[in-house]
Structure formats: C-alpha cells, structure tokens
Coordinates of C-alpha atoms in Angstrom, one line a residue:
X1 CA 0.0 0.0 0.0
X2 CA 1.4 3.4 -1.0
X3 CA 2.3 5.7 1.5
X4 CA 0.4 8.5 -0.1
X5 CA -2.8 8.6 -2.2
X6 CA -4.5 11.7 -3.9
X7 CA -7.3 11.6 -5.5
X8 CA -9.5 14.3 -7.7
X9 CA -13.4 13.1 -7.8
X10 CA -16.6 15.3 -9.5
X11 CA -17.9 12.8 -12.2
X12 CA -21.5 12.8 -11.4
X13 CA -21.3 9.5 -13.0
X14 CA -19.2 7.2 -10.7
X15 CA -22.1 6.3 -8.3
X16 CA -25.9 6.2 -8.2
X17 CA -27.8 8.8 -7.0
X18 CA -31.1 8.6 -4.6
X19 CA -33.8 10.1 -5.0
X20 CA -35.1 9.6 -1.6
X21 CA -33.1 8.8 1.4
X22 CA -32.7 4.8 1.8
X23 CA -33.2 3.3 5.4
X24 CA -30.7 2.9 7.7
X25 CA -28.9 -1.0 7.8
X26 CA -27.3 -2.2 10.6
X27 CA -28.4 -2.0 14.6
X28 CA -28.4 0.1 16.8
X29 CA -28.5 -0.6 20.3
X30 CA -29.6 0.9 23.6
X31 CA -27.1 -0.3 25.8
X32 CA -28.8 -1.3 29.4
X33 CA -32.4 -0.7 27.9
X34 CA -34.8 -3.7 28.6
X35 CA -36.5 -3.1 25.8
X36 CA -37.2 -1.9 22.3
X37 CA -37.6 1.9 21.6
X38 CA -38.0 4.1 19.1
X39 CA -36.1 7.3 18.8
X40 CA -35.7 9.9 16.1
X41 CA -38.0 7.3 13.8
X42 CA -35.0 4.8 14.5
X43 CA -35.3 1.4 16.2
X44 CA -33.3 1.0 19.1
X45 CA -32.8 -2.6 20.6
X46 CA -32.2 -3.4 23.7
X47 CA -28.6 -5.3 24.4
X48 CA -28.9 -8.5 26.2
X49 CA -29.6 -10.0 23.0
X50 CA -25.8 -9.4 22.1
X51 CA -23.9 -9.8 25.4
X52 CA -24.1 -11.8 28.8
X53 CA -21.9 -10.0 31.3
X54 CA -22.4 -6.7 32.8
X55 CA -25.4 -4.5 34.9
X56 CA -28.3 -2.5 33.8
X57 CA -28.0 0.9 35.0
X58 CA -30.4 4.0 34.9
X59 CA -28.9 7.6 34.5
X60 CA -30.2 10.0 37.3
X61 CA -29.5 12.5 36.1
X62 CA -31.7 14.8 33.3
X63 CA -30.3 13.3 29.6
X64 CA -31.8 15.3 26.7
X65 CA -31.0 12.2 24.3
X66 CA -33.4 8.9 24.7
X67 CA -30.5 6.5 24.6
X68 CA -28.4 8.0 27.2
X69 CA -31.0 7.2 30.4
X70 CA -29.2 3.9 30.7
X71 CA -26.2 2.3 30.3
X72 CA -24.4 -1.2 31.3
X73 CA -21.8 -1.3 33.7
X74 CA -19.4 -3.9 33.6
X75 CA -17.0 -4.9 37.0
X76 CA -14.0 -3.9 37.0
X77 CA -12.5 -6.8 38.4
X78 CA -13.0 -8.7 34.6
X79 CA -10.4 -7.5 32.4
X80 CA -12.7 -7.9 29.1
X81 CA -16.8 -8.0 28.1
X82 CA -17.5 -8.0 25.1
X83 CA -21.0 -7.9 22.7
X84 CA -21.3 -10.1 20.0
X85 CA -22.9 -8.3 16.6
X86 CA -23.9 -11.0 13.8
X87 CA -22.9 -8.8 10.4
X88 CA -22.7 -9.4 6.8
X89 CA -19.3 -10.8 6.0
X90 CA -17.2 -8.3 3.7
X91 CA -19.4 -5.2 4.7
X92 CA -17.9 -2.0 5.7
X93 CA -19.3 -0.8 9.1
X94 CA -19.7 2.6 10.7
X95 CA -19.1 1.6 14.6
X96 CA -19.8 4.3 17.2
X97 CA -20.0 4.1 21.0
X98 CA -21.3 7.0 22.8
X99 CA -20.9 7.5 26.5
X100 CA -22.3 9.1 28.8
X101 CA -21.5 8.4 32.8
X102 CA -24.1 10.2 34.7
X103 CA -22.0 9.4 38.3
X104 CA -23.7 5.5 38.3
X105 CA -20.0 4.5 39.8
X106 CA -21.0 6.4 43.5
X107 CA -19.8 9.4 45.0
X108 CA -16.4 7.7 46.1
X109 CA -16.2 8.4 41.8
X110 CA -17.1 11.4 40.8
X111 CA -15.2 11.3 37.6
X112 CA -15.8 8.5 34.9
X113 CA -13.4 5.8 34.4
X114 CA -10.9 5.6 31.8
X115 CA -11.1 2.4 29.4
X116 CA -9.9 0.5 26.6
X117 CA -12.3 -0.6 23.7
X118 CA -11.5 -3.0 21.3
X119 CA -13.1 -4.2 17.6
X120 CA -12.5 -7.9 17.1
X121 CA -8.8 -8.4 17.8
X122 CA -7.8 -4.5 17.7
X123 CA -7.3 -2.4 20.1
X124 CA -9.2 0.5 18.7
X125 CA -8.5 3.7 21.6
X126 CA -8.8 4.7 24.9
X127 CA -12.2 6.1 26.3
X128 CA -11.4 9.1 28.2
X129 CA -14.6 11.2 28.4
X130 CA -14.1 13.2 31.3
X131 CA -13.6 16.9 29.7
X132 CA -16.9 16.4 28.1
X133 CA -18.7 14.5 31.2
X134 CA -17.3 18.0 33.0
X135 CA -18.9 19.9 30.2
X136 CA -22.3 17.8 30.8
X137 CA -21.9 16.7 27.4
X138 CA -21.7 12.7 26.0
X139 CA -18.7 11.6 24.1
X140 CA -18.7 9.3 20.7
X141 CA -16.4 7.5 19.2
X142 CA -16.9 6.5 15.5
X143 CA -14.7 4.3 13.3
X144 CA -15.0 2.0 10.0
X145 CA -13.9 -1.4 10.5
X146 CA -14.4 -4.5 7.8
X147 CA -16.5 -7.4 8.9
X148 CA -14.6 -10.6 8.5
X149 CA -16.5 -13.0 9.2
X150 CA -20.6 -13.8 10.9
X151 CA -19.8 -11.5 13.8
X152 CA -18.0 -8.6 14.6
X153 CA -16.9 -8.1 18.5
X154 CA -16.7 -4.6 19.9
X155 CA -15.5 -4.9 23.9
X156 CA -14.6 -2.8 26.8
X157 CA -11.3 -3.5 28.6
X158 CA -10.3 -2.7 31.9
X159 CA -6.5 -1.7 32.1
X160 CA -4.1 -0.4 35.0
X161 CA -5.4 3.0 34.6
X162 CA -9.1 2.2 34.9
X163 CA -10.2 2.9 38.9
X164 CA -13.9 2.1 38.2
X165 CA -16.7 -0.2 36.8
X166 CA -16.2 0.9 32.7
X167 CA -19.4 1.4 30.9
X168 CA -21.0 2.3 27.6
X169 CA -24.4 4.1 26.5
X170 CA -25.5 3.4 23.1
X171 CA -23.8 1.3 20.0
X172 CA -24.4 1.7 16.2
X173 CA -23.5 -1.0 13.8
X174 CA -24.3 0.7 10.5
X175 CA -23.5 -0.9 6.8
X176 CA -21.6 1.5 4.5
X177 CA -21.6 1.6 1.0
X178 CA -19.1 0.0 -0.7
X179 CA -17.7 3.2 -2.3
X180 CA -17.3 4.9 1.2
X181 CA -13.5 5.1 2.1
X182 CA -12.4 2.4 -0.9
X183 CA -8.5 3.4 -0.7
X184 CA -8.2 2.1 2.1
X185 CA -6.8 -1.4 2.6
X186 CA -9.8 -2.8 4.9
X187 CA -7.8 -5.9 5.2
X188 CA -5.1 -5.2 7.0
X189 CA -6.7 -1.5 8.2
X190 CA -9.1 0.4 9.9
X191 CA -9.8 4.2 10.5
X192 CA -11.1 5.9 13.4
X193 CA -12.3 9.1 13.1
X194 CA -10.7 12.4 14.4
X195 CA -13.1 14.7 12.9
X196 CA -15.9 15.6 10.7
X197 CA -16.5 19.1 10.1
X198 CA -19.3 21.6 7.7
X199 CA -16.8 25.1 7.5
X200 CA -18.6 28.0 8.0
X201 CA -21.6 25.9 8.9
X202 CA -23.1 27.0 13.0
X203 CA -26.0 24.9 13.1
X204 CA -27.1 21.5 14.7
X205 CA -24.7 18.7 13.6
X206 CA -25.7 17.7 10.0
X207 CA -27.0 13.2 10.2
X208 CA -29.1 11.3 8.8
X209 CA -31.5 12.7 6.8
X210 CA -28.9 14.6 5.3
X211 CA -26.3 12.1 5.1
X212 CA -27.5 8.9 4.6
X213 CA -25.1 6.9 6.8
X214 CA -26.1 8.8 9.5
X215 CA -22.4 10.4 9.9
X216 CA -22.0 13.1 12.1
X217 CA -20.5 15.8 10.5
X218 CA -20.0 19.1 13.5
X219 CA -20.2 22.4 13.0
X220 CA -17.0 24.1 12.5
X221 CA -18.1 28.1 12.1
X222 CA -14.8 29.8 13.0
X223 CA -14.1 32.6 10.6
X224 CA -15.3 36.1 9.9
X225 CA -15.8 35.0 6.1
X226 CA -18.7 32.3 6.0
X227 CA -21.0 32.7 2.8
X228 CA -23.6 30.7 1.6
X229 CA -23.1 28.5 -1.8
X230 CA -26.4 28.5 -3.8
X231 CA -25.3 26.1 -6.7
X232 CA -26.3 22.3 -6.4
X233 CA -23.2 20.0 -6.1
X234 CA -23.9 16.2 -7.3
X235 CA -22.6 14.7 -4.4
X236 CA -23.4 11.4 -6.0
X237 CA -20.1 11.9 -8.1
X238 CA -18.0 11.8 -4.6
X239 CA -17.1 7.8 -3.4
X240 CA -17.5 9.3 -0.1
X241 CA -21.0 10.5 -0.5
X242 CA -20.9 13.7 1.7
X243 CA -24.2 15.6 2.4
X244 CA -25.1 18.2 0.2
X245 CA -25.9 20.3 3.0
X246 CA -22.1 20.5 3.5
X247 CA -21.6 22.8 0.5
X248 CA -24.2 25.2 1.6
X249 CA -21.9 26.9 3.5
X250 CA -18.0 27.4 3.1
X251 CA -14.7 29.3 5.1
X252 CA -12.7 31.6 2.5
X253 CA -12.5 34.7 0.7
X254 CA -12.9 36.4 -2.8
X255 CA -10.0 38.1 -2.0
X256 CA -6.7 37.1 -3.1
X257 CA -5.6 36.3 0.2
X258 CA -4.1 32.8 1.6
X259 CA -6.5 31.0 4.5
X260 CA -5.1 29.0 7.0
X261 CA -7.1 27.0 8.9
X262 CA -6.1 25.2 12.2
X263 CA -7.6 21.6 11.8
X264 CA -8.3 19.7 13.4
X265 CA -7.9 21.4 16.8
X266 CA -6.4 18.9 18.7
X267 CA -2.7 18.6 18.9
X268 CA -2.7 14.6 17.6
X269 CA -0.7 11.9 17.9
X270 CA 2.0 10.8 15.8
X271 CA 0.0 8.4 13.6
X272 CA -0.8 8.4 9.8
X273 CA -3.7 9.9 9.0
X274 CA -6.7 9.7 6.2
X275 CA -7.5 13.0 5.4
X276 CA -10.5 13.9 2.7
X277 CA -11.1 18.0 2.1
X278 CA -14.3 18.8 0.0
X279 CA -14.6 22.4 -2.3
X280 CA -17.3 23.7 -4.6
X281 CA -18.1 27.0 -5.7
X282 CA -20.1 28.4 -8.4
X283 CA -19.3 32.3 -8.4
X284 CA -18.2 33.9 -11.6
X285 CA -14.4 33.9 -11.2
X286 CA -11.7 31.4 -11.2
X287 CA -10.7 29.8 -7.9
X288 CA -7.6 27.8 -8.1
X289 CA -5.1 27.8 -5.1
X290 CA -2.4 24.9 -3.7
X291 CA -3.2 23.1 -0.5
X292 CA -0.7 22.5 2.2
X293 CA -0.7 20.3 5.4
X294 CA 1.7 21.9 8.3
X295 CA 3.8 23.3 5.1
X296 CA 4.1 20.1 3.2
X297 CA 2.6 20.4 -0.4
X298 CA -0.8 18.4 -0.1
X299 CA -2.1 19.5 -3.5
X300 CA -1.4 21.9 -6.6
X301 CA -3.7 24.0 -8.5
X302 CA -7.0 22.9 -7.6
X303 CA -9.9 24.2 -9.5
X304 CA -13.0 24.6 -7.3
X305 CA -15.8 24.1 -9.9
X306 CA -19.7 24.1 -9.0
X307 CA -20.1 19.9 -9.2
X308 CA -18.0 20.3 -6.3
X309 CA -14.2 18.3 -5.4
X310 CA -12.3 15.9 -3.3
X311 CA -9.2 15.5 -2.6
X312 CA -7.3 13.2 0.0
X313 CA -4.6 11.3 1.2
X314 CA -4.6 7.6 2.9
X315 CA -1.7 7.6 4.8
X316 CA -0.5 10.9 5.7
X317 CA 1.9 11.2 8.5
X318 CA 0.7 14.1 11.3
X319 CA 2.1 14.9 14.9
X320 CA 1.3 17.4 16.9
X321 CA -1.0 20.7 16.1
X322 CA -2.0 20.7 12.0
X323 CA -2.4 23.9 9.8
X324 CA -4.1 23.5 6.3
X325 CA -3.0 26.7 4.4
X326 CA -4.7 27.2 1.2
X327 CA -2.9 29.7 -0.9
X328 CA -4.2 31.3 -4.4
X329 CA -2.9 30.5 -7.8
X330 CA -1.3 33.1 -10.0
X331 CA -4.0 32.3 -12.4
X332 CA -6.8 32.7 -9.8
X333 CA -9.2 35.3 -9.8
X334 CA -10.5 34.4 -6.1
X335 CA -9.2 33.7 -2.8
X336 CA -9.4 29.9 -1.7
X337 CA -12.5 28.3 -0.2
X338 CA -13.1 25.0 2.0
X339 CA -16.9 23.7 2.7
X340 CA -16.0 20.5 4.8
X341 CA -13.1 18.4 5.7
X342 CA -12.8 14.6 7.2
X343 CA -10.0 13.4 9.2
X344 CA -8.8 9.3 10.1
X345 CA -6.7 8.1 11.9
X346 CA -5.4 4.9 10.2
X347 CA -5.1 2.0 12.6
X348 CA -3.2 -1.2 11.9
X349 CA -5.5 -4.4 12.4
X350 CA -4.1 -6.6 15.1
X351 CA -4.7 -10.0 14.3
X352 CA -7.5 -12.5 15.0
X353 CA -7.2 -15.6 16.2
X354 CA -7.5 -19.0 14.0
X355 CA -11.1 -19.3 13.1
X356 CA -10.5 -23.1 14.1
X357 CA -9.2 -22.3 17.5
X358 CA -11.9 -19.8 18.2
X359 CA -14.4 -22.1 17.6
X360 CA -13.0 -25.3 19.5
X361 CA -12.7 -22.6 22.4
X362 CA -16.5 -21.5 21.7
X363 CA -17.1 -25.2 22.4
X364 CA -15.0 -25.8 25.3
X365 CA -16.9 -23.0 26.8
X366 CA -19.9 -24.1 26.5
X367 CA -18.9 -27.6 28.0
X368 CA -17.4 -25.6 31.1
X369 CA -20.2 -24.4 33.4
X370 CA -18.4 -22.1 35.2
X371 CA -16.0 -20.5 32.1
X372 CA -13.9 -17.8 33.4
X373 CA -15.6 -14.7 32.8
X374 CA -13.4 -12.8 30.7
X375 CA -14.1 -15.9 27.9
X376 CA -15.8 -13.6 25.3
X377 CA -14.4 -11.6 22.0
X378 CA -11.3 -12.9 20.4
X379 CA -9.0 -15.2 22.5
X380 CA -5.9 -14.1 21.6
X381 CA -5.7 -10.5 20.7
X382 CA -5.1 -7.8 21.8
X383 CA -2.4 -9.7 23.5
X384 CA -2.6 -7.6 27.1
X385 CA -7.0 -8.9 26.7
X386 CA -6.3 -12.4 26.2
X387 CA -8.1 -15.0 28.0
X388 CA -7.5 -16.2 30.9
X389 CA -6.0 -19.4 31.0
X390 CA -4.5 -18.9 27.1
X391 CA -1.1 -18.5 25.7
X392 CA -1.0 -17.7 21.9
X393 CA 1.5 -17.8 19.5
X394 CA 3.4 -15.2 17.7
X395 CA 3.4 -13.8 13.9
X396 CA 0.6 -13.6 11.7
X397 CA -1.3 -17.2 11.8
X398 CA -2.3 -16.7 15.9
X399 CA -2.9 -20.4 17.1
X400 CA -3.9 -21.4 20.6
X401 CA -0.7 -23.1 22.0
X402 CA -1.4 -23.4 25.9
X403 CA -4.8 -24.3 27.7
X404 CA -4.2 -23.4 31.7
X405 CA -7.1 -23.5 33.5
X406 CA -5.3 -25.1 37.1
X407 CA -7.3 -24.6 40.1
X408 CA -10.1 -22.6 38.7
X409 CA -12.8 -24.3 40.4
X410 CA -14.1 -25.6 37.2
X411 CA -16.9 -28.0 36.8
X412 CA -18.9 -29.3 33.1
X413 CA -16.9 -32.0 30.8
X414 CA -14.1 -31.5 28.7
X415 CA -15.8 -30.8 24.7
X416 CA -13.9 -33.3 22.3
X417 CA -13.7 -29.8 20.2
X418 CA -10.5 -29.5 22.3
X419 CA -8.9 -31.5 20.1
X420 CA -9.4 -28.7 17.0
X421 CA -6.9 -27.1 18.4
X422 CA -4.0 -28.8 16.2
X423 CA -1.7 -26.0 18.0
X424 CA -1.8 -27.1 21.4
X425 CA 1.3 -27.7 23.3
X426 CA 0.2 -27.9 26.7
X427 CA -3.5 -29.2 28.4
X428 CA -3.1 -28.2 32.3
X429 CA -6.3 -28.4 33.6
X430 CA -5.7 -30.0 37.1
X431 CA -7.6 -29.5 39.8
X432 CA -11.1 -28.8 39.4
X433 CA -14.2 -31.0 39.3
X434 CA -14.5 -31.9 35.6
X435 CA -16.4 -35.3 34.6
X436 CA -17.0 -37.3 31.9
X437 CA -14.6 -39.2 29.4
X438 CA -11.5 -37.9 28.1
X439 CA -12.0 -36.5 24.7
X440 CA -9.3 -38.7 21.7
X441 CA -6.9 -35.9 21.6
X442 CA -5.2 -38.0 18.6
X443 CA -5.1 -35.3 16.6
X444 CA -2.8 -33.2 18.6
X445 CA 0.8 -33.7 17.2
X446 CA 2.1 -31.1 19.7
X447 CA 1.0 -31.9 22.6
X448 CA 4.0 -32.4 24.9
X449 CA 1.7 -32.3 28.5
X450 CA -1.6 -33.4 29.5
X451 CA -2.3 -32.5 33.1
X452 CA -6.1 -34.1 33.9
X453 CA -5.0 -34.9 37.9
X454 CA -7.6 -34.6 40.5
X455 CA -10.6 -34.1 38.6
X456 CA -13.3 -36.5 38.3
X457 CA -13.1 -37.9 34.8
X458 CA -14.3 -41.3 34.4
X459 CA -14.3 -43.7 31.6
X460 CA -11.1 -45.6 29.7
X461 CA -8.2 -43.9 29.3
X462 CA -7.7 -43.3 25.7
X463 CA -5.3 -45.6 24.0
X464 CA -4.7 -42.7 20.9
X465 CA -2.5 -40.7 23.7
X466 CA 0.3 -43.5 23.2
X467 CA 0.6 -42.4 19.7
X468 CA 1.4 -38.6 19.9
X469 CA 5.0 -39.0 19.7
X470 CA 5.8 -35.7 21.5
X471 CA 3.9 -36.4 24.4
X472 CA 6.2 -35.5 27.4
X473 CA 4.0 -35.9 31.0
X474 CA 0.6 -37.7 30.9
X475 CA -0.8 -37.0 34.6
X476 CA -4.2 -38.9 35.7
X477 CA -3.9 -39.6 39.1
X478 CA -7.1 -39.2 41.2
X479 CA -9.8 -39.7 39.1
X480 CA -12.9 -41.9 38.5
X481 CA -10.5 -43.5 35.6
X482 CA -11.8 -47.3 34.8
X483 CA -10.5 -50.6 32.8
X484 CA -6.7 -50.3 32.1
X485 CA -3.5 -48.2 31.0
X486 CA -3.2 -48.7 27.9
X487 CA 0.3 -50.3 26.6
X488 CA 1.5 -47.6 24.6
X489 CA 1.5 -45.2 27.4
X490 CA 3.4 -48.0 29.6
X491 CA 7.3 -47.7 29.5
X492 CA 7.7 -45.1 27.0
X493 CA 11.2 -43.7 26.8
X494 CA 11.0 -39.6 27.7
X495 CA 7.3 -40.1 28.7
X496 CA 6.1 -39.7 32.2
X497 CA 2.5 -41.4 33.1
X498 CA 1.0 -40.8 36.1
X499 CA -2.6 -42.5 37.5
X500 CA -2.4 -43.5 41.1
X501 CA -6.0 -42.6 42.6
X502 CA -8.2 -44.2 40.0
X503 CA -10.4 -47.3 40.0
X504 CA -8.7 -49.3 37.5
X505 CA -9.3 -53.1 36.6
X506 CA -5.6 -53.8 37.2
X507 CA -2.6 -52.2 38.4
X508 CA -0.2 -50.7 35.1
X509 CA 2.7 -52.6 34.1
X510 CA 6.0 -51.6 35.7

C-alpha cells in the first residue's frame, strides 16, 4: 500500500444517485435498555440479545437524548466484556460508542473511568470522556472497521489505569456503502475518526436525513468570512457520499488572500492519518489555489468548480497541532474556499485468532459451566486482553498453544472440540471438578503435557495418547479413571505417566 494517495473526484457518473433517502442498515442498540424503543424514527434494541456480562443501569441525572438514560456497567474486576454483533461478512461498518457516565459509579467516583475498547482483535482507543462529562456533554467515538467474518466483537477492557466499573451508553453497527472510504486497505486496516466538520456551517450537527449513513458531521463556524453556496453540487459523483448540506456553507475569501485554517484542533498523535477536504463553488471567477498540510505540499492547482471536489490522502503522517493553508494560484481570480473536511486516523488491524481455534474454544466453553468470565471476543488478541488461561503464539497465523485453566474451580466436561486445536502444546487443567470421558486428543501432534489430575473424569483412558510422539508428561492420578493403562503409554522412553488414585481393573505394568 502506497504511502500516499491523492485523489480528484466530481464525475456525477461514478455512483448512483437517490432520489429519496434509503433506510438505515445495521443495529443500533440501547445499551442497558430492557426493551425496544423508538427514537428519532429509529429502532433502538435493547442489548442482552448481544452480550451476557455486565449490569443495567439508569442515569439520574436529566439526559436530553433517549438512549443516554441507561447504560451497562461492567465490573472492574474482569479484564474484558464483550457484545457479540452478527454482520454481513465483507461489509464496511460505521461503529460508534457514545458515552455518557451520569455518576452511576457512586460518590467515592465522581469522575468517569478511563477504558480500553476494542473491535475484534484491535485495540481500537482509549475512552477518556471526562472533559466532556465536565462539560455535561456525551462523548462518541466513530470508526470503519471491515466485517470478516458472521460476527464482529466490539469490547470494553479494563486496564491499569481504569479505577472504576467501565461502561457504555449506546452502540451503532451501521453498513456503509461500498464506495465509502475504498482506498483504504480494509484488510489489513481500519480508520477511526478524528473529525468531521461543515466550515462555515453553525448549526445542529448535519445526520441522517442529510447524510444517509447517519455520519455526524460538526459544525465548524470559526471565521469572519462564511458565505452561503447557492449552486447544487452532485454529491453522488463523490465515493465518499458527503451531504449536500455541507456545501451550503463554506470558510474563505474572494479576496486574493491565503487562509489558514487550524484543523483539526487537537494537537494529535504521531499516527498516519486519512485525510478527505471537499470544495465547490459556483461564483463567476476562477478559484484555483495549492493546499498545504503543516507546510508540506498536499495539492497543486486545484480548481473549485460548482459539481464540487475531493481531494485526499490515505496515509498521511501528522504529529502534533496541524495547519491546512490554502494559498491562491497566480491564475486565480479568487481567494481559496473550503466547505467540509474529514479526518482518520489509520489504525493497523491486530490480528485475529485461527477461526479453528476460536471455535473449539466456543465449544470448550460451553462444556465448562463455570467458564472464566473474561471468555468472550477474540482469545488471543489484543495480546494484554487475552483470555484467561490462554497462551498464543506469535506472527501472523495466531494459534492457541497453551490451555491453563489449574485450580479454577471448574466444573462441566471436557468438549472433544478440544482437540481442533492442532496448536496445542500444553493441556493443564488440574484441579477442578470436571467429569465425563477424556475426549481422543489424537489429533494433537504437539502436545508435549496433558495435566487431567484430580478431577473426576471417568471412563477408559484413551489408548490414541500413546501415539502422539511428543507427548512429554501424561498425569491422571485421582480420578474416577476405569479398565486399564493402555500399553503404549506404559514404559515409553522420555514419557512420564501418572494414575495412582483411580479405579482401575488392574494395576499398570512396571
């Protein structure tokens, strides 16, 4: 993928217009509702359909927006809870988590926590929405991820600087078209939005209707030059689809004078950003000018014409405070104009874990009746939110290499899914009450230990384990074990069997 990527869109031609404003696709969800409500002519569900863990809460406090009066709360002492969102593989979805505190942790907190939410196996930021809880306003986060596969996760992590039960009010799962955003490399990316912004515009923030996805897209009015644009810009000809509200109002001059326009304003962190600027104007005139990013040439000579214009970069490199200058051509007859601008920052995807392992896990799980409680989203990744009880491996196929679940106080069987997981080095799962047979782990090539002691598995032991070749320590002792060792576990150079404690038809060979 190319470092840089610039782009100059106004065919009217490239996509379809709509006459009429299609429906929303996706969910929405009311997060701690109990049930279904309509806001804003929008269907909002409530959320136990889509996760287990965590605790209904009502906001107190006066909320001018429906879906901020509750929210779920999630104990601090689990490091990970996660919702589970069935999705259209190969879709492009809009995420965005608003949040909204409303003091539900006590009065020993009067400031909301600070948390970690992740997409799948990516850690996407950090929620830190105290300014704005200060302010008495809510804080969203949107970003664009790719659906992989049935189901995309979206989790909230507890790390060392979160003092207090995390939380989240609302979610939005919304399908984007395919053109939205198509430079950049879903695959192996995803962007998360920095800001959105109608120049010159002081209104309420322009959505849906207006834009179809529902985008947000803030006012940004700081400038003693705002003037309206009467022409009608075919925003169909733009991939990204922007409302054609945005172009009703602009930031600039006639006069042949450069504008420099501090955005966004945040100082940001060193990153690599997607950055999409948006210009029409139909006065009589010419209005040609160069764009620069924090005095680096962005782009020359570009011709604001009434159909309107993009241009953008994918991976732009940013750090600190940013300046967009926009400075007339010689052959210009009018100062330079901006009507909106979008702003990504471009995160790398972090990995997911073998489809085949999640799923034996998924299975386990449900054998387990007392799973630990962070089981939920991907198991491997992020690395700090893996589960409990699971070591991964390293590089880019992530397999499930160590079960260690020792003294967890587990009870349920053991699923014969267990052996899916052709990774596995290491089974340690002694001392708990699990029952049942031993699943035929025959298919585990790797597996150097098998720790099963003091549980209460019953059944023959199965003769398969004598034919893993890299089998290192077979431990059974003290369970409900029946009939006999089998030979090939008996006397086998570099192998160490254990099954004292079991109620077997004869004692094991020397």
């Amino acid at each position: 993928m190319s470092l840089f990527f610039f782009l100059l869109l106004f065919s009217p031609f490239l996509t379809p217009s709509f006459s009429q404003t299609p429906p929303l696709k996706g969910f929405l969800i009311n997060c701690g509702s109990s049930s279904k409500t309509i806001i804003n002519n929008h269907s909002w569900l409530p959320d136990s359909t889509f996760i287990s863990s965590g605790t209904p809460r009502n906001i107190t406090s006066s909320v001018l927006i429906p879906s901020l009066k509750t929210l779920r709360s999630f104990p601090l002492q689990v490091k990970k809870h996660c919702y589970n969102i069935p999705v259209y593989r190969g879709a492009k979805y809009l995420i965005r988590s608003t949040f909204f505190y409303g003091g539900v942790n006590g009065p020993d907190h009067p400031s909301p926590p600070v948390f970690d939410q992740i997409v799948d196996g990516t850690l996407w930021t950090v929620v830190n929405t105290t300014e704005d809880y200060v302010n008495g306003n809510s804080t969203f986060y949107e970003g664009v991820f790719l659906a992989k596969g049935k189901f995309l996760t979206f989790c909230i992590g507890a790390n060392s600087y979160t003092d207090s039960d995390p939380f989240v009010s609302a979610l939005e799962f919304l399908i984007l078209g395919e053109s939205l955003y198509n430079t950049t490399d879903f695959k192996n990316f995803a962007i998360g939005l920095v800001g959105r912004h109608s120049f010159g515009y002081s209104g309420a923030p322009i959505r849906y209707p207006d834009d179809q996805f529902d985008r947000i897209w803030q006012p940004f009015g700081q400038s003693n030059s705002t003037k309206a644009n009467t022409g009608n810009v075919s925003v169909s000809g733009f991939w990204n689809l922007p409302p054609s509200k945005v172009f009703e109002t602009h930031l600039g001059s006639d006069q042949l004078e450069s504008l420099e326009l501090r955005w966004p304003t945040a100082s940001l962190p060193s990153s690599k950003y997607y950055i999409a600027l948006y210009f029409a104007d139909n006065t009589a005139g010419s209005r040609i000018f160069n764009i620069s990013v924090n005095g680096v040439h962005y782009y020359h000579d570009l011709n604001a014409i009434p159909s309107g214009v993009v241009v953008f970069a994918n991976q732009w490199p940013l750090s600190g405070p940013t300046t967009i200058t926009l400075t007339p051509s010689a052959s210009s007859s009018l100062g330079p104009l901006i009507n909106a601008g979008e702003i990504f920052n471009v995160l790398s995807l972090g990995g997911r874990t073998s489809t085949r392992d999640v799923i034996a896990l998924e299975r386990v799980k449900k054998s387990l009746r007392n799973p630990p409680l962070d089981w939920s989203g991907d198991p491997c990744m992020p690395r700090q939110y893996s589960w409990t009880g699971i070591t991964c491996s390293e590089g880019s196929n992530i397999r499930v290499v160590t079960l260690n679940l020792t003294s967890m106080d587990l009870s349920g069987s053991l699923s014969p899914f267990v052996a899916n997981m052709t990774a596995l080095t290491n089974i340690w799962l002694g001392n708990n009450s699990l029952s049942g047979q031993i699943p035929n782990l025959r298919s585990l090539t790797k597996l150097e230990t098998l720790h099963l002691e003091d549980n209460q598995f019953s059944g023959e032991i199965p003769s398969s384990l004598g034919n893993i070749g890299s089998l290192k320590e077979v431990f059974l002792q003290s369970n409900n074990l029946t009939g006999q060792v089998p030979a090939n576990l008996i006397g086998k150079p570099g192998l160490i069997v254990r099954t004292s404690g079991n109620n077997f038809l004869s004692p094991p060979a020397p």
